[in-house]
Amino acid sequence: MNNIEHYIESIPEQRRARFMLIHKRILKLYPDAIVDMSYRMPTYRHGEGWIALANQKNYISLYTCAESHIETYKNRHPQQKTGKGCINFRARDEIVYDDLDDVIRHAIESSGHSILTPVE
């Protein structure tokens, strides 16, 4: 079992399905993305862009490291808990997947956001 599989298996079952929906969505949009562990979370790299997905204590976080990547999603869904460059999905939160796809594309395809180096 590789590090990504081990990470996913360690997610509590009630949250794992939602994590997998986002994981599969990223890979559907970018099937040739390189997936590795960086800062102890699965990170998806395509060209110069990247996005990361993490299981936290109370939610699943999608990290982009730039507020501009999540701005449209945040404006369309003001009730959604966000950080500076991340979106935090709690169990009760609805995920609007078409809008989430826009966040993923923006983060992956935007040039000039910091390169995240692999760290175990």
Coordinates of C-alpha atoms in Angstrom, one line a residue:
M1 CA 0.0 0.0 0.0
N2 CA 1.5 3.4 -1.0
N3 CA 1.4 6.6 1.1
I4 CA -1.7 7.9 -0.7
E5 CA -3.7 4.7 -0.2
H6 CA -2.6 4.5 3.4
Y7 CA -3.7 8.1 4.0
I8 CA -7.1 7.5 2.4
E9 CA -7.6 4.2 4.4
S10 CA -6.9 6.1 7.6
I11 CA -9.8 8.6 7.0
P12 CA -12.9 7.8 9.1
E13 CA -15.4 5.8 7.0
Q14 CA -18.2 8.5 7.3
R15 CA -15.9 11.1 5.8
R16 CA -13.9 8.9 3.3
A17 CA -16.7 8.8 0.7
R18 CA -16.8 12.5 0.4
F19 CA -13.0 12.7 0.3
M20 CA -13.0 10.2 -2.5
L21 CA -15.5 12.1 -4.5
I22 CA -13.2 15.2 -4.5
H23 CA -10.1 13.1 -5.1
K24 CA -11.7 11.4 -8.1
R25 CA -13.0 14.7 -9.4
I26 CA -9.5 16.2 -9.4
L27 CA -8.2 13.2 -11.2
K28 CA -11.0 13.3 -13.7
L29 CA -10.1 16.9 -14.5
Y30 CA -6.4 16.2 -14.6
P31 CA -5.9 12.5 -15.3
D32 CA -2.1 12.9 -15.8
A33 CA -1.7 14.8 -12.5
I34 CA 1.2 13.6 -10.3
V35 CA -0.2 12.7 -6.9
D36 CA 2.3 12.7 -4.0
M37 CA 2.4 13.5 -0.3
S38 CA 3.4 17.0 0.7
Y39 CA 3.0 18.4 4.2
R40 CA 1.3 15.0 5.1
M41 CA -1.5 15.4 2.6
P42 CA -2.2 14.2 -0.9
T43 CA -1.1 16.9 -3.4
Y44 CA -2.0 16.9 -7.1
R45 CA 0.5 18.5 -9.5
H46 CA 0.0 19.4 -13.1
G47 CA 2.6 21.6 -14.8
E48 CA 3.4 24.4 -12.4
G49 CA 0.1 24.2 -10.6
W50 CA -1.0 22.2 -7.7
I51 CA -3.9 21.6 -5.2
A52 CA -4.0 19.6 -2.0
L53 CA -6.7 17.7 -0.2
A54 CA -6.6 16.9 3.5
N55 CA -8.7 15.2 6.1
Q56 CA -8.8 17.4 9.2
K57 CA -10.4 16.8 12.6
N58 CA -13.8 18.3 11.7
Y59 CA -13.8 18.7 7.9
I60 CA -12.1 18.0 4.6
S61 CA -9.9 20.8 3.3
L62 CA -9.1 21.7 -0.2
Y63 CA -5.9 23.8 -0.2
T64 CA -4.9 26.2 -3.0
C65 CA -2.6 28.6 -1.1
A66 CA -4.1 31.7 -2.8
E67 CA -7.3 33.5 -1.9
S68 CA -7.8 34.3 -5.6
H69 CA -8.3 30.6 -6.4
I70 CA -11.3 30.3 -4.0
E71 CA -12.8 33.8 -4.4
T72 CA -15.6 32.9 -6.8
Y73 CA -16.6 29.9 -4.8
K74 CA -16.5 32.0 -1.6
N75 CA -18.7 34.7 -3.1
R76 CA -21.2 32.2 -4.5
H77 CA -21.3 30.2 -1.2
P78 CA -20.8 32.7 1.6
Q79 CA -21.9 30.2 4.2
Q80 CA -19.0 27.9 3.3
K81 CA -16.2 27.9 5.9
T82 CA -12.9 29.0 4.2
G83 CA -9.4 30.0 5.1
K84 CA -7.0 32.3 3.3
G85 CA -6.6 29.9 0.3
C86 CA -8.6 26.9 1.4
I87 CA -12.2 25.6 1.5
N88 CA -13.2 23.5 4.5
F89 CA -16.1 21.1 3.9
R90 CA -17.9 19.9 7.1
A91 CA -20.2 16.9 7.0
R92 CA -23.3 19.2 6.9
D93 CA -22.0 21.4 4.0
E94 CA -23.3 21.0 0.5
I95 CA -20.6 20.8 -2.1
V96 CA -21.4 22.4 -5.4
Y97 CA -19.2 20.3 -7.5
D98 CA -19.4 22.4 -10.7
D99 CA -18.2 25.4 -8.7
L100 CA -15.5 23.3 -7.0
D101 CA -14.3 22.2 -10.5
D102 CA -13.7 25.9 -11.2
V103 CA -11.6 26.3 -8.1
I104 CA -9.5 23.2 -9.0
R105 CA -9.0 24.5 -12.6
H106 CA -8.1 28.0 -11.4
A107 CA -5.5 26.6 -8.9
I108 CA -4.0 24.1 -11.3
E109 CA -3.8 26.4 -14.3
S110 CA -2.9 29.7 -12.7
S111 CA 0.8 30.5 -13.1
G112 CA 2.7 32.3 -10.4
H113 CA 1.4 30.6 -7.3
S114 CA 4.1 29.2 -5.0
I115 CA 5.5 25.8 -5.8
L116 CA 4.8 23.3 -3.1
T117 CA 7.7 20.9 -2.7
P118 CA 7.1 17.3 -1.8
V119 CA 7.7 16.7 1.9
E120 CA 6.9 13.4 3.7

